[in-house]
Amino acid sequence: MMVDSQTNIRETVFLSKATPGDDAFALWLAPRLEAEGYRVFADILSLDTGDVWRRKITDTLQNKAVKMVLCCSDDTLARRGVIEEIGIAEDLTKELKDPNFILPLKMERFKKVFGIGELQYINFENRWADGLAELLKSLERQEVPKASTGDINPNWAAYQHRQAVHLEDKPEVLTSNWLRILSAPDTLYLLEPTGPFDEDALKTRAADFVLPVIVHERGVLTFASPFDLEEHFLSVGRFEAKAETALSDFMEHGSETMGIEARDARNMVVNLFRQAWEKHMSANGFYTHTYATGAAHHVDASQIELNKRISWGRQGERRSSVLRNKARGKIWSYGVSAQPSLFPWPHYRVKARVLFSEEDKDTLKVIGEKKDQHRLRRSICSTWRNKAWHGRLMAFLELLAGDSPYVDLPVGGGGSITVDAMPVQVTSPKTARQVFVQNEEAEEEDLTTLSGPPVVRDTEPDAEEDDQLAPEKETEDNSVS
């Protein structure tokens, strides 16, 4: 652990940059360093209202910085503030006896400047992702202390979002993550065994039944018929209908006959709807993974191979997206969790999930460490953007629904819960234009997301995607040119 002469602990990676010229790079780099556990200072986010900004920058560099990461381009190195920071860093190099205190990052070809002309640089000119990998190796070799377990300040993304979105005075159609429940069976039944039975056996058999049921008193609440339960509940006994109720009345008033209050009734219906979704997903070969907030279902190798495109969209406007692929030596699988709700009308609220596993030909070896899953999502999925997420959701629903515009979730008695496979759409009176992504006619640049014409950008590429390629350049040694 490096300390200064006043024994202050130094654990901040100080990012010296031009404002606003290097802002896009800082917003890309800082959260990735934080994901690896480093504490990062950059003026665009680390200054609070009322700060004497130059004093805080100087104090952080002089007293808290363990390394200064310097963005190098002719424009940046000509800035007065950057020149002053280099001067302070030169003094710290001597004071801390750290010849590697300044870590130059070559953003583009630049002329030598006093103080850093002979320093070895890390090349960020061609691919930011390659430069990041080299920077992380350098920080590790030089034993730069980590200050956290990979927590990323959410304000990086919030700042970028504020800077990247412009409002236009025209309507915009938006796709939600709500799937409307179009219909469900009219009647719910309370089924009970006709004779003595083992309550533990009833609960055990109910837990792994293929249709949704809820154990209630001596029986089960379900849409299914006694015939549907006969084979699976053979060890419990034969069932008969003890009571029945209209679904709409049950949700509004509960059931006096069954001894169920209205609030409990609505919770039970939500439970049955949730079970219907999850049991249908499992029966159709989706891989179930349990997260902190519940189960999600991911596409499996038995359903689609790696990098296979799933076509989606209306007739004449077909596109395609990938739901399983390989990235950085890991296999990622897209999936969703679905939470039913009855307000303001019955629907499922779906949430996108991405699960990473080790590459294995014989079995799915899910990476068990939550921090590793989180780190991979932060790095790999951060490049997908809105169009990619939208495309993957639409492809997932297309895979789930097949040729039908609906998803039918069996619940027994010959009935099903019918769900619209097209998410609910709404029209906003304003259009939010994301100026740093692509224009409205362009497709996502990553070939594993949306197929379509080449990208046409509104602005110069900001290189924010890990997989972004720059034109090939002649190989150089890593010395300042």
CSV table of C-alpha atoms in Angstrom, one decimal:
chain,number,residue,atom,x,y,z
A,1,MET,CA,0.0,0.0,0.0
A,2,MET,CA,1.6,3.3,-1.1
A,3,VAL,CA,1.5,6.2,1.4
A,4,ASP,CA,2.7,9.8,1.2
A,5,SER,CA,4.8,11.6,3.7
A,6,GLN,CA,1.8,12.5,5.8
A,7,THR,CA,0.8,8.8,6.0
A,8,ASN,CA,-2.4,9.4,4.0
A,9,ILE,CA,-3.5,6.2,2.3
A,10,ARG,CA,-3.2,6.6,-1.5
A,11,GLU,CA,-5.7,4.4,-3.4
A,12,THR,CA,-7.2,6.8,-6.0
A,13,VAL,CA,-6.5,6.4,-9.7
A,14,PHE,CA,-6.5,10.0,-10.9
A,15,LEU,CA,-7.7,10.5,-14.5
A,16,SER,CA,-6.1,13.5,-16.1
A,17,LYS,CA,-8.1,14.5,-19.2
A,18,ALA,CA,-9.4,17.4,-21.3
A,19,THR,CA,-12.9,18.6,-20.7
A,20,PRO,CA,-15.1,18.1,-22.7
A,21,GLY,CA,-12.8,16.4,-25.3
A,22,ASP,CA,-12.0,13.3,-23.3
A,23,ASP,CA,-15.4,13.1,-21.5
A,24,ALA,CA,-16.7,10.2,-23.6
A,25,PHE,CA,-13.5,8.2,-22.9
A,26,ALA,CA,-13.7,8.9,-19.2
A,27,LEU,CA,-17.3,7.8,-19.0
A,28,TRP,CA,-16.2,4.5,-20.7
A,29,LEU,CA,-13.0,3.9,-18.7
A,30,ALA,CA,-14.0,4.9,-15.2
A,31,PRO,CA,-16.8,2.4,-14.5
A,32,ARG,CA,-14.7,-0.4,-16.0
A,33,LEU,CA,-11.9,0.4,-13.6
A,34,GLU,CA,-14.4,0.6,-10.7
A,35,ALA,CA,-15.7,-2.8,-11.7
A,36,GLU,CA,-12.2,-4.2,-11.1
A,37,GLY,CA,-12.2,-2.6,-7.6
A,38,TYR,CA,-10.2,0.6,-8.2
A,39,ARG,CA,-11.3,4.0,-6.9
A,40,VAL,CA,-11.4,6.5,-9.7
A,41,PHE,CA,-11.3,10.3,-9.8
A,42,ALA,CA,-12.5,12.2,-12.8
A,43,ASP,CA,-13.5,15.8,-12.7
A,44,ILE,CA,-16.8,15.3,-14.6
A,45,LEU,CA,-18.3,13.3,-11.8
A,46,SER,CA,-16.1,13.8,-8.7
A,47,LEU,CA,-16.8,17.5,-8.3
A,48,ASP,CA,-19.8,18.5,-6.2
A,49,THR,CA,-21.8,21.7,-6.3
A,50,GLY,CA,-20.0,24.4,-4.4
A,51,ASP,CA,-16.5,22.8,-4.7
A,52,VAL,CA,-13.6,25.0,-5.5
A,53,TRP,CA,-12.9,22.8,-8.4
A,54,ARG,CA,-9.2,23.5,-9.1
A,55,ARG,CA,-8.4,23.1,-5.3
A,56,LYS,CA,-10.2,19.8,-5.1
A,57,ILE,CA,-8.5,18.5,-8.2
A,58,THR,CA,-5.1,19.5,-6.9
A,59,ASP,CA,-5.7,18.1,-3.4
A,60,THR,CA,-6.9,14.8,-4.8
A,61,LEU,CA,-3.8,14.5,-7.1
A,62,GLN,CA,-1.3,15.6,-4.4
A,63,ASN,CA,-2.7,13.7,-1.4
A,64,LYS,CA,-4.8,10.8,-2.6
A,65,ALA,CA,-3.7,9.6,-6.0
A,66,VAL,CA,-1.7,6.4,-6.2
A,67,LYS,CA,-1.4,6.7,-10.0
A,68,MET,CA,-2.2,9.4,-12.6
A,69,VAL,CA,-3.7,8.0,-15.8
A,70,LEU,CA,-3.0,10.6,-18.5
A,71,CYS,CA,-5.0,10.9,-21.7
A,72,CYS,CA,-2.5,11.7,-24.4
A,73,SER,CA,-3.3,13.6,-27.6
A,74,ASP,CA,-2.0,16.9,-28.9
A,75,ASP,CA,-5.2,18.7,-27.9
A,76,THR,CA,-5.3,17.3,-24.4
A,77,LEU,CA,-1.6,17.9,-23.7
A,78,ALA,CA,-2.0,21.5,-24.7
A,79,ARG,CA,-4.6,22.2,-22.1
A,80,ARG,CA,-3.4,24.5,-19.3
A,81,GLY,CA,-5.0,22.3,-16.6
A,82,VAL,CA,-3.5,19.1,-17.9
A,83,ILE,CA,0.0,20.8,-18.1
A,84,GLU,CA,-0.3,21.8,-14.4
A,85,GLU,CA,-1.4,18.3,-13.4
A,86,ILE,CA,1.7,16.8,-15.2
A,87,GLY,CA,3.9,19.3,-13.3
A,88,ILE,CA,2.4,18.1,-9.9
A,89,ALA,CA,2.7,14.5,-11.0
A,90,GLU,CA,6.4,14.9,-11.8
A,91,ASP,CA,7.0,16.2,-8.3
A,92,LEU,CA,5.0,13.2,-6.9
A,93,THR,CA,7.1,10.8,-9.0
A,94,LYS,CA,10.2,11.9,-7.0
A,95,GLU,CA,8.5,12.4,-3.7
A,96,LEU,CA,6.8,8.9,-3.7
A,97,LYS,CA,9.9,7.3,-5.4
A,98,ASP,CA,7.5,5.8,-8.0
A,99,PRO,CA,9.0,6.2,-11.5
A,100,ASN,CA,5.7,4.7,-12.9
A,101,PHE,CA,3.4,7.2,-11.1
A,102,ILE,CA,2.3,8.7,-14.5
A,103,LEU,CA,0.7,6.2,-16.8
A,104,PRO,CA,0.3,7.7,-20.3
A,105,LEU,CA,-2.6,6.5,-22.5
A,106,LYS,CA,-2.1,7.1,-26.2
A,107,MET,CA,-5.4,8.2,-27.5
A,108,GLU,CA,-4.0,9.3,-30.9
A,109,ARG,CA,-0.6,10.1,-32.3
A,110,PHE,CA,0.9,13.0,-30.3
A,111,LYS,CA,4.1,15.1,-30.1
A,112,LYS,CA,6.5,14.7,-27.2
A,113,VAL,CA,6.0,17.1,-24.3
A,114,PHE,CA,8.3,17.9,-21.4
A,115,GLY,CA,8.0,15.5,-18.5
A,116,ILE,CA,6.5,12.5,-20.2
A,117,GLY,CA,8.4,12.3,-23.5
A,118,GLU,CA,10.3,9.1,-22.6
A,119,LEU,CA,7.6,7.3,-20.7
A,120,GLN,CA,6.2,4.0,-22.0
A,121,TYR,CA,2.5,4.4,-23.0
A,122,ILE,CA,-0.4,2.1,-23.3
A,123,ASN,CA,-2.0,2.2,-26.7
A,124,PHE,CA,-5.7,3.1,-26.8
A,125,GLU,CA,-5.6,4.4,-30.4
A,126,ASN,CA,-6.8,1.3,-32.2
A,127,ARG,CA,-9.1,-0.5,-29.7
A,128,TRP,CA,-10.1,0.8,-26.3
A,129,ALA,CA,-10.8,-2.8,-25.2
A,130,ASP,CA,-7.2,-3.8,-25.9
A,131,GLY,CA,-5.9,-0.7,-24.1
A,132,LEU,CA,-8.0,-1.5,-21.1
A,133,ALA,CA,-6.7,-5.0,-20.9
A,134,GLU,CA,-3.1,-3.7,-20.9
A,135,LEU,CA,-3.9,-1.0,-18.4
A,136,LEU,CA,-5.4,-3.5,-15.9
A,137,LYS,CA,-2.3,-5.7,-16.3
A,138,SER,CA,-0.1,-2.7,-15.6
A,139,LEU,CA,-2.1,-1.7,-12.5
A,140,GLU,CA,-1.9,-5.3,-11.2
A,141,ARG,CA,1.8,-5.6,-11.9
A,142,GLN,CA,2.5,-2.4,-10.0
A,143,GLU,CA,0.3,-3.6,-7.1
A,144,VAL,CA,-2.1,-0.6,-7.2
A,145,PRO,CA,-4.5,-1.1,-4.2
A,146,LYS,CA,-8.1,-1.9,-4.8
A,147,ALA,CA,-10.6,0.1,-2.7
A,148,SER,CA,-13.8,-1.8,-3.3
A,149,THR,CA,-15.3,-5.1,-4.4
A,150,GLY,CA,-16.3,-3.9,-7.8
A,151,ASP,CA,-19.1,-1.5,-6.9
A,152,ILE,CA,-19.8,1.0,-9.8
A,153,ASN,CA,-20.9,4.5,-9.1
A,154,PRO,CA,-24.4,4.7,-10.9
A,155,ASN,CA,-23.8,8.4,-11.6
A,156,TRP,CA,-21.4,7.5,-14.5
A,157,ALA,CA,-24.3,6.1,-16.5
A,158,ALA,CA,-26.7,8.8,-15.3
A,159,TYR,CA,-24.3,11.5,-16.4
A,160,GLN,CA,-23.8,9.9,-19.8
A,161,HIS,CA,-27.5,9.5,-20.2
A,162,ARG,CA,-28.2,13.2,-19.5
A,163,GLN,CA,-25.5,14.2,-22.0
A,164,ALA,CA,-26.6,11.7,-24.7
A,165,VAL,CA,-30.4,12.3,-24.9
A,166,HIS,CA,-32.0,15.2,-26.8
A,167,LEU,CA,-35.8,15.7,-26.9
A,168,GLU,CA,-37.6,16.3,-30.2
A,169,ASP,CA,-41.1,17.7,-30.5
A,170,LYS,CA,-42.6,14.7,-32.3
A,171,PRO,CA,-44.3,11.5,-31.1
A,172,GLU,CA,-42.4,8.3,-30.6
A,173,VAL,CA,-43.7,4.8,-30.2
A,174,LEU,CA,-42.1,3.0,-27.2
A,175,THR,CA,-42.1,-0.7,-26.5
A,176,SER,CA,-42.6,-1.6,-22.9
A,177,ASN,CA,-41.7,-4.8,-21.0
A,178,TRP,CA,-45.3,-5.6,-20.2
A,179,LEU,CA,-47.1,-8.6,-21.7
A,180,ARG,CA,-50.8,-8.3,-21.5
A,181,ILE,CA,-52.7,-11.3,-20.2
A,182,LEU,CA,-55.6,-11.6,-22.7
A,183,SER,CA,-57.6,-14.4,-21.1
A,184,ALA,CA,-57.6,-17.0,-18.3
A,185,PRO,CA,-60.1,-19.7,-17.3
A,186,ASP,CA,-63.3,-18.4,-15.8
A,187,THR,CA,-63.4,-20.7,-12.8
A,188,LEU,CA,-61.1,-21.6,-9.9
A,189,TYR,CA,-61.6,-24.8,-7.9
A,190,LEU,CA,-60.8,-26.0,-4.4
A,191,LEU,CA,-60.0,-29.7,-4.8
A,192,GLU,CA,-59.7,-32.0,-1.8
A,193,PRO,CA,-58.8,-35.6,-1.3
A,194,THR,CA,-61.9,-37.8,-0.7
A,195,GLY,CA,-60.4,-39.6,2.3
A,196,PRO,CA,-57.6,-39.5,4.8
A,197,PHE,CA,-54.3,-38.3,3.4
A,198,ASP,CA,-50.7,-37.3,4.3
A,199,GLU,CA,-50.4,-33.5,4.4
A,200,ASP,CA,-46.7,-33.6,3.8
A,201,ALA,CA,-47.2,-35.8,0.8
A,202,LEU,CA,-49.7,-33.3,-0.5
A,203,LYS,CA,-47.3,-30.4,-0.2
A,204,THR,CA,-44.4,-32.4,-1.8
A,205,ARG,CA,-46.5,-33.5,-4.8
A,206,ALA,CA,-47.9,-30.0,-5.2
A,207,ALA,CA,-44.5,-28.5,-5.4
A,208,ASP,CA,-43.4,-30.4,-8.4
A,209,PHE,CA,-46.7,-30.7,-10.3
A,210,VAL,CA,-46.6,-29.6,-13.9
A,211,LEU,CA,-49.7,-27.3,-13.5
A,212,PRO,CA,-50.1,-24.4,-11.1
A,213,VAL,CA,-51.7,-25.3,-7.7
A,214,ILE,CA,-51.7,-23.7,-4.2
A,215,VAL,CA,-52.1,-25.8,-1.1
A,216,HIS,CA,-55.0,-24.4,0.9
A,217,GLU,CA,-56.3,-26.1,4.1
A,218,ARG,CA,-57.1,-29.8,3.1
A,219,GLY,CA,-56.7,-29.4,-0.6
A,220,VAL,CA,-55.4,-27.3,-3.5
A,221,LEU,CA,-56.6,-24.2,-5.2
A,222,THR,CA,-56.2,-24.6,-9.0
A,223,PHE,CA,-57.7,-24.2,-12.4
A,224,ALA,CA,-57.2,-27.9,-13.0
A,225,SER,CA,-59.8,-30.7,-12.7
A,226,PRO,CA,-59.6,-33.8,-10.4
A,227,PHE,CA,-58.7,-35.8,-13.5
A,228,ASP,CA,-55.6,-33.7,-14.1
A,229,LEU,CA,-54.4,-34.5,-10.6
A,230,GLU,CA,-55.2,-38.2,-10.6
A,231,GLU,CA,-51.9,-39.7,-11.8
A,232,HIS,CA,-49.5,-37.2,-10.1
A,233,PHE,CA,-51.2,-37.3,-6.7
A,234,LEU,CA,-51.8,-41.0,-6.7
A,235,SER,CA,-50.0,-41.4,-3.3
A,236,VAL,CA,-52.3,-38.7,-1.8
A,237,GLY,CA,-55.6,-40.1,-3.0
A,238,ARG,CA,-58.5,-39.2,-5.3
A,239,PHE,CA,-59.7,-35.6,-5.5
A,240,GLU,CA,-63.1,-34.0,-5.8
A,241,ALA,CA,-64.3,-30.4,-6.2
A,242,LYS,CA,-65.0,-29.0,-2.7
A,243,ALA,CA,-65.8,-25.5,-3.9
A,244,GLU,CA,-65.6,-23.3,-7.0
A,245,THR,CA,-65.6,-19.6,-7.7
A,246,ALA,CA,-65.6,-17.3,-10.7
A,247,LEU,CA,-62.1,-15.9,-11.2
A,248,SER,CA,-63.2,-12.3,-11.5
A,249,ASP,CA,-65.3,-12.4,-8.3
A,250,PHE,CA,-62.5,-14.2,-6.5
A,251,MET,CA,-60.0,-11.4,-7.4
A,252,GLU,CA,-62.4,-8.7,-6.3
A,253,HIS,CA,-64.1,-10.2,-3.2
A,254,GLY,CA,-62.3,-13.4,-2.3
A,255,SER,CA,-64.3,-16.4,-1.3
A,256,GLU,CA,-66.3,-16.8,1.9
A,257,THR,CA,-66.9,-20.5,1.1
A,258,MET,CA,-63.2,-21.1,0.9
A,259,GLY,CA,-62.4,-18.8,3.8
A,260,ILE,CA,-60.2,-16.5,1.6
A,261,GLU,CA,-60.2,-12.7,2.0
A,262,ALA,CA,-60.0,-10.5,-1.1
A,263,ARG,CA,-56.4,-9.4,-0.5
A,264,ASP,CA,-55.2,-13.0,-0.1
A,265,ALA,CA,-57.2,-14.0,-3.1
A,266,ARG,CA,-55.4,-11.5,-5.3
A,267,ASN,CA,-52.0,-12.8,-4.0
A,268,MET,CA,-53.1,-16.3,-4.8
A,269,VAL,CA,-54.0,-15.5,-8.3
A,270,VAL,CA,-50.7,-13.8,-8.9
A,271,ASN,CA,-49.0,-16.9,-7.5
A,272,LEU,CA,-50.9,-19.1,-9.9
A,273,PHE,CA,-50.1,-16.9,-12.8
A,274,ARG,CA,-46.4,-16.9,-11.8
A,275,GLN,CA,-46.4,-20.7,-11.5
A,276,ALA,CA,-48.1,-21.0,-14.9
A,277,TRP,CA,-45.3,-19.0,-16.6
A,278,GLU,CA,-42.4,-20.8,-14.8
A,279,LYS,CA,-43.8,-24.3,-15.3
A,280,HIS,CA,-44.4,-23.6,-19.0
A,281,MET,CA,-40.9,-22.3,-19.5
A,282,SER,CA,-39.3,-25.3,-17.8
A,283,ALA,CA,-41.5,-27.7,-19.8
A,284,ASN,CA,-40.3,-26.1,-23.0
A,285,GLY,CA,-36.6,-26.6,-22.3
A,286,PHE,CA,-35.6,-23.2,-21.0
A,287,TYR,CA,-32.9,-23.3,-18.3
A,288,THR,CA,-34.0,-22.2,-14.9
A,289,HIS,CA,-31.7,-20.1,-12.8
A,290,THR,CA,-32.7,-18.6,-9.5
A,291,TYR,CA,-31.7,-15.0,-8.8
A,292,ALA,CA,-32.1,-13.0,-5.6
A,293,THR,CA,-35.5,-11.8,-6.8
A,294,GLY,CA,-36.8,-15.1,-8.2
A,295,ALA,CA,-36.4,-17.5,-11.0
A,296,ALA,CA,-35.5,-16.6,-14.6
A,297,HIS,CA,-35.4,-18.8,-17.7
A,298,HIS,CA,-32.6,-18.7,-20.3
A,299,VAL,CA,-32.3,-20.2,-23.7
A,300,ASP,CA,-30.5,-23.5,-23.6
A,301,ALA,CA,-28.1,-25.3,-25.9
A,302,SER,CA,-30.8,-27.9,-26.7
A,303,GLN,CA,-32.9,-25.0,-28.2
A,304,ILE,CA,-30.5,-23.0,-30.3
A,305,GLU,CA,-26.8,-23.3,-31.0
A,306,LEU,CA,-24.3,-20.5,-30.5
A,307,ASN,CA,-24.6,-17.4,-32.7
A,308,LYS,CA,-27.8,-18.6,-34.4
A,309,ARG,CA,-30.1,-15.7,-35.3
A,310,ILE,CA,-33.7,-15.7,-34.3
A,311,SER,CA,-35.9,-13.8,-36.7
A,312,TRP,CA,-38.5,-11.4,-35.3
A,313,GLY,CA,-40.8,-8.5,-36.2
A,314,ARG,CA,-43.8,-7.9,-38.3
A,315,GLN,CA,-44.2,-9.2,-41.8
A,316,GLY,CA,-42.0,-7.1,-44.2
A,317,GLU,CA,-40.0,-5.7,-41.2
A,318,ARG,CA,-38.2,-8.8,-40.1
A,319,ARG,CA,-35.0,-8.5,-38.2
A,320,SER,CA,-32.9,-11.0,-36.2
A,321,SER,CA,-31.1,-11.2,-32.9
A,322,VAL,CA,-28.7,-13.7,-31.2
A,323,LEU,CA,-29.7,-15.2,-27.8
A,324,ARG,CA,-26.7,-17.4,-27.2
A,325,ASN,CA,-23.1,-16.6,-28.0
A,326,LYS,CA,-19.5,-16.6,-26.9
A,327,ALA,CA,-17.7,-13.6,-25.5
A,328,ARG,CA,-14.3,-13.4,-23.7
A,329,GLY,CA,-14.1,-17.2,-23.4
A,330,LYS,CA,-17.5,-17.5,-21.7
A,331,ILE,CA,-20.9,-18.5,-23.0
A,332,TRP,CA,-23.7,-16.1,-22.5
A,333,SER,CA,-27.4,-17.0,-22.6
A,334,TYR,CA,-30.2,-14.5,-22.7
A,335,GLY,CA,-33.3,-15.0,-20.6
A,336,VAL,CA,-36.1,-13.3,-18.8
A,337,SER,CA,-37.9,-13.4,-15.5
A,338,ALA,CA,-41.6,-12.6,-15.4
A,339,GLN,CA,-43.5,-11.1,-12.6
A,340,PRO,CA,-47.3,-11.1,-12.9
A,341,SER,CA,-49.4,-8.2,-11.8
A,342,LEU,CA,-53.2,-7.5,-11.7
A,343,PHE,CA,-52.9,-3.7,-11.8
A,344,PRO,CA,-54.0,-1.7,-13.8
A,345,TRP,CA,-54.9,-4.9,-15.7
A,346,PRO,CA,-53.5,-8.4,-15.7
A,347,HIS,CA,-50.0,-8.6,-17.2
A,348,TYR,CA,-46.6,-10.0,-16.9
A,349,ARG,CA,-43.7,-7.6,-16.4
A,350,VAL,CA,-40.6,-9.2,-17.9
A,351,LYS,CA,-37.0,-8.4,-17.0
A,352,ALA,CA,-34.0,-9.2,-19.2
A,353,ARG,CA,-31.4,-11.5,-17.7
A,354,VAL,CA,-28.0,-12.7,-19.0
A,355,LEU,CA,-26.3,-15.8,-17.6
A,356,PHE,CA,-22.7,-16.7,-18.1
A,357,SER,CA,-21.3,-20.2,-18.1
A,358,GLU,CA,-18.0,-21.9,-18.9
A,359,GLU,CA,-17.6,-23.4,-22.3
A,360,ASP,CA,-18.3,-27.1,-22.1
A,361,LYS,CA,-19.5,-29.5,-24.8
A,362,ASP,CA,-21.3,-31.9,-22.5
A,363,THR,CA,-23.1,-29.8,-19.9
A,364,LEU,CA,-24.0,-26.2,-18.9
A,365,LYS,CA,-21.4,-25.1,-16.3
A,366,VAL,CA,-22.9,-21.9,-14.9
A,367,ILE,CA,-20.4,-19.6,-13.2
A,368,GLY,CA,-21.3,-19.8,-9.6
A,369,GLU,CA,-19.7,-16.6,-8.2
A,370,LYS,CA,-22.2,-13.7,-8.2
A,371,LYS,CA,-19.4,-11.2,-8.4
A,372,ASP,CA,-18.1,-12.9,-11.6
A,373,GLN,CA,-21.5,-12.9,-13.1
A,374,HIS,CA,-21.9,-9.2,-12.2
A,375,ARG,CA,-18.6,-8.3,-13.7
A,376,LEU,CA,-19.3,-10.0,-17.0
A,377,ARG,CA,-22.7,-8.4,-17.3
A,378,ARG,CA,-21.1,-5.0,-16.6
A,379,SER,CA,-18.4,-5.4,-19.2
A,380,ILE,CA,-20.0,-7.5,-22.0
A,381,CYS,CA,-23.6,-6.4,-21.9
A,382,SER,CA,-22.8,-2.7,-21.4
A,383,THR,CA,-22.2,-2.5,-25.2
A,384,TRP,CA,-25.6,-3.7,-26.3
A,385,ARG,CA,-27.6,-0.5,-25.8
A,386,ASN,CA,-31.3,-0.1,-26.2
A,387,LYS,CA,-31.7,-1.5,-29.7
A,388,ALA,CA,-29.8,-4.7,-28.8
A,389,TRP,CA,-31.8,-5.3,-25.6
A,390,HIS,CA,-35.1,-4.7,-27.5
A,391,GLY,CA,-34.0,-7.0,-30.2
A,392,ARG,CA,-33.1,-9.8,-27.9
A,393,LEU,CA,-36.4,-9.5,-26.0
A,394,MET,CA,-38.4,-9.7,-29.2
A,395,ALA,CA,-36.4,-12.7,-30.4
A,396,PHE,CA,-36.9,-14.4,-27.1
A,397,LEU,CA,-40.7,-14.0,-27.3
A,398,GLU,CA,-40.6,-15.2,-30.9
A,399,LEU,CA,-38.8,-18.3,-29.9
A,400,LEU,CA,-41.3,-18.8,-27.0
A,401,ALA,CA,-44.4,-18.2,-29.1
A,402,GLY,CA,-43.4,-19.9,-32.3
A,403,ASP,CA,-45.8,-19.2,-35.2
A,404,SER,CA,-48.5,-17.9,-32.8
A,405,PRO,CA,-49.0,-14.3,-31.8
A,406,TYR,CA,-49.8,-15.6,-28.3
A,407,VAL,CA,-48.2,-17.6,-25.6
A,408,ASP,CA,-50.5,-20.2,-24.0
A,409,LEU,CA,-49.7,-21.3,-20.5
A,410,PRO,CA,-51.5,-24.6,-19.6
A,411,VAL,CA,-53.3,-24.5,-16.3
A,412,GLY,CA,-55.4,-27.7,-16.5
A,413,GLY,CA,-59.0,-28.5,-17.3
A,414,GLY,CA,-58.2,-28.0,-20.9
A,415,GLY,CA,-57.7,-24.3,-20.3
A,416,SER,CA,-54.8,-21.9,-20.4
A,417,ILE,CA,-53.7,-18.4,-19.6
A,418,THR,CA,-53.2,-16.6,-23.0
A,419,VAL,CA,-50.5,-13.9,-23.1
A,420,ASP,CA,-49.9,-11.5,-25.9
A,421,ALA,CA,-46.4,-12.2,-27.3
A,422,MET,CA,-46.1,-8.6,-28.4
A,423,PRO,CA,-45.2,-6.2,-25.6
A,424,VAL,CA,-47.5,-3.4,-24.9
A,425,GLN,CA,-46.6,-0.3,-26.8
A,426,VAL,CA,-47.2,3.3,-25.9
A,427,THR,CA,-46.8,6.6,-27.7
A,428,SER,CA,-44.8,9.4,-26.1
A,429,PRO,CA,-45.6,13.0,-27.2
A,430,LYS,CA,-41.8,13.6,-27.4
A,431,THR,CA,-39.0,11.7,-29.1
A,432,ALA,CA,-35.8,11.1,-27.0
A,433,ARG,CA,-33.0,11.1,-29.5
A,434,GLN,CA,-29.7,9.4,-28.3
A,435,VAL,CA,-27.2,11.4,-30.3
A,436,PHE,CA,-24.1,9.2,-29.5
A,437,VAL,CA,-25.5,5.9,-30.7
A,438,GLN,CA,-26.9,5.9,-34.3
A,439,ASN,CA,-29.6,7.5,-36.3
A,440,GLU,CA,-33.1,6.1,-36.4
A,441,GLU,CA,-32.5,4.1,-39.6
A,442,ALA,CA,-29.3,2.5,-38.4
A,443,GLU,CA,-28.9,-0.9,-36.8
A,444,GLU,CA,-26.8,-1.9,-33.9
A,445,GLU,CA,-23.2,-2.2,-34.8
A,446,ASP,CA,-22.5,-5.4,-33.0
A,447,LEU,CA,-23.3,-8.2,-35.5
A,448,THR,CA,-24.6,-10.4,-32.7
A,449,THR,CA,-27.6,-8.2,-32.1
A,450,LEU,CA,-29.6,-6.8,-35.0
A,451,SER,CA,-29.1,-7.6,-38.6
A,452,GLY,CA,-29.5,-4.8,-41.1
A,453,PRO,CA,-27.7,-2.1,-43.1
A,454,PRO,CA,-24.3,-0.7,-42.0
A,455,VAL,CA,-24.2,1.8,-39.1
A,456,VAL,CA,-24.6,5.4,-40.0
A,457,ARG,CA,-23.6,7.6,-37.1
A,458,ASP,CA,-24.8,11.1,-36.3
A,459,THR,CA,-21.4,11.9,-34.8
A,460,GLU,CA,-17.9,10.5,-34.9
A,461,PRO,CA,-17.6,7.1,-33.2
A,462,ASP,CA,-17.1,7.4,-29.5
A,463,ALA,CA,-15.5,4.0,-29.3
A,464,GLU,CA,-17.7,3.1,-26.3
A,465,GLU,CA,-18.2,-0.5,-27.4
A,466,ASP,CA,-15.7,-3.1,-26.4
A,467,ASP,CA,-15.9,-4.8,-29.8
A,468,GLN,CA,-15.6,-1.7,-31.8
A,469,LEU,CA,-12.9,-2.0,-34.5
A,470,ALA,CA,-10.8,0.8,-35.8
A,471,PRO,CA,-9.0,0.8,-39.2
A,472,GLU,CA,-5.9,-1.3,-39.2
A,473,LYS,CA,-2.7,0.7,-38.6
A,474,GLU,CA,0.9,-0.1,-38.9
A,475,THR,CA,2.4,-1.8,-35.8
A,476,GLU,CA,4.5,0.5,-33.7
A,477,ASP,CA,6.6,0.1,-30.6
A,478,ASN,CA,5.0,1.6,-27.5
A,479,SER,CA,7.1,4.8,-27.3
A,480,VAL,CA,6.0,8.3,-27.7
A,481,SER,CA,6.1,9.4,-31.3
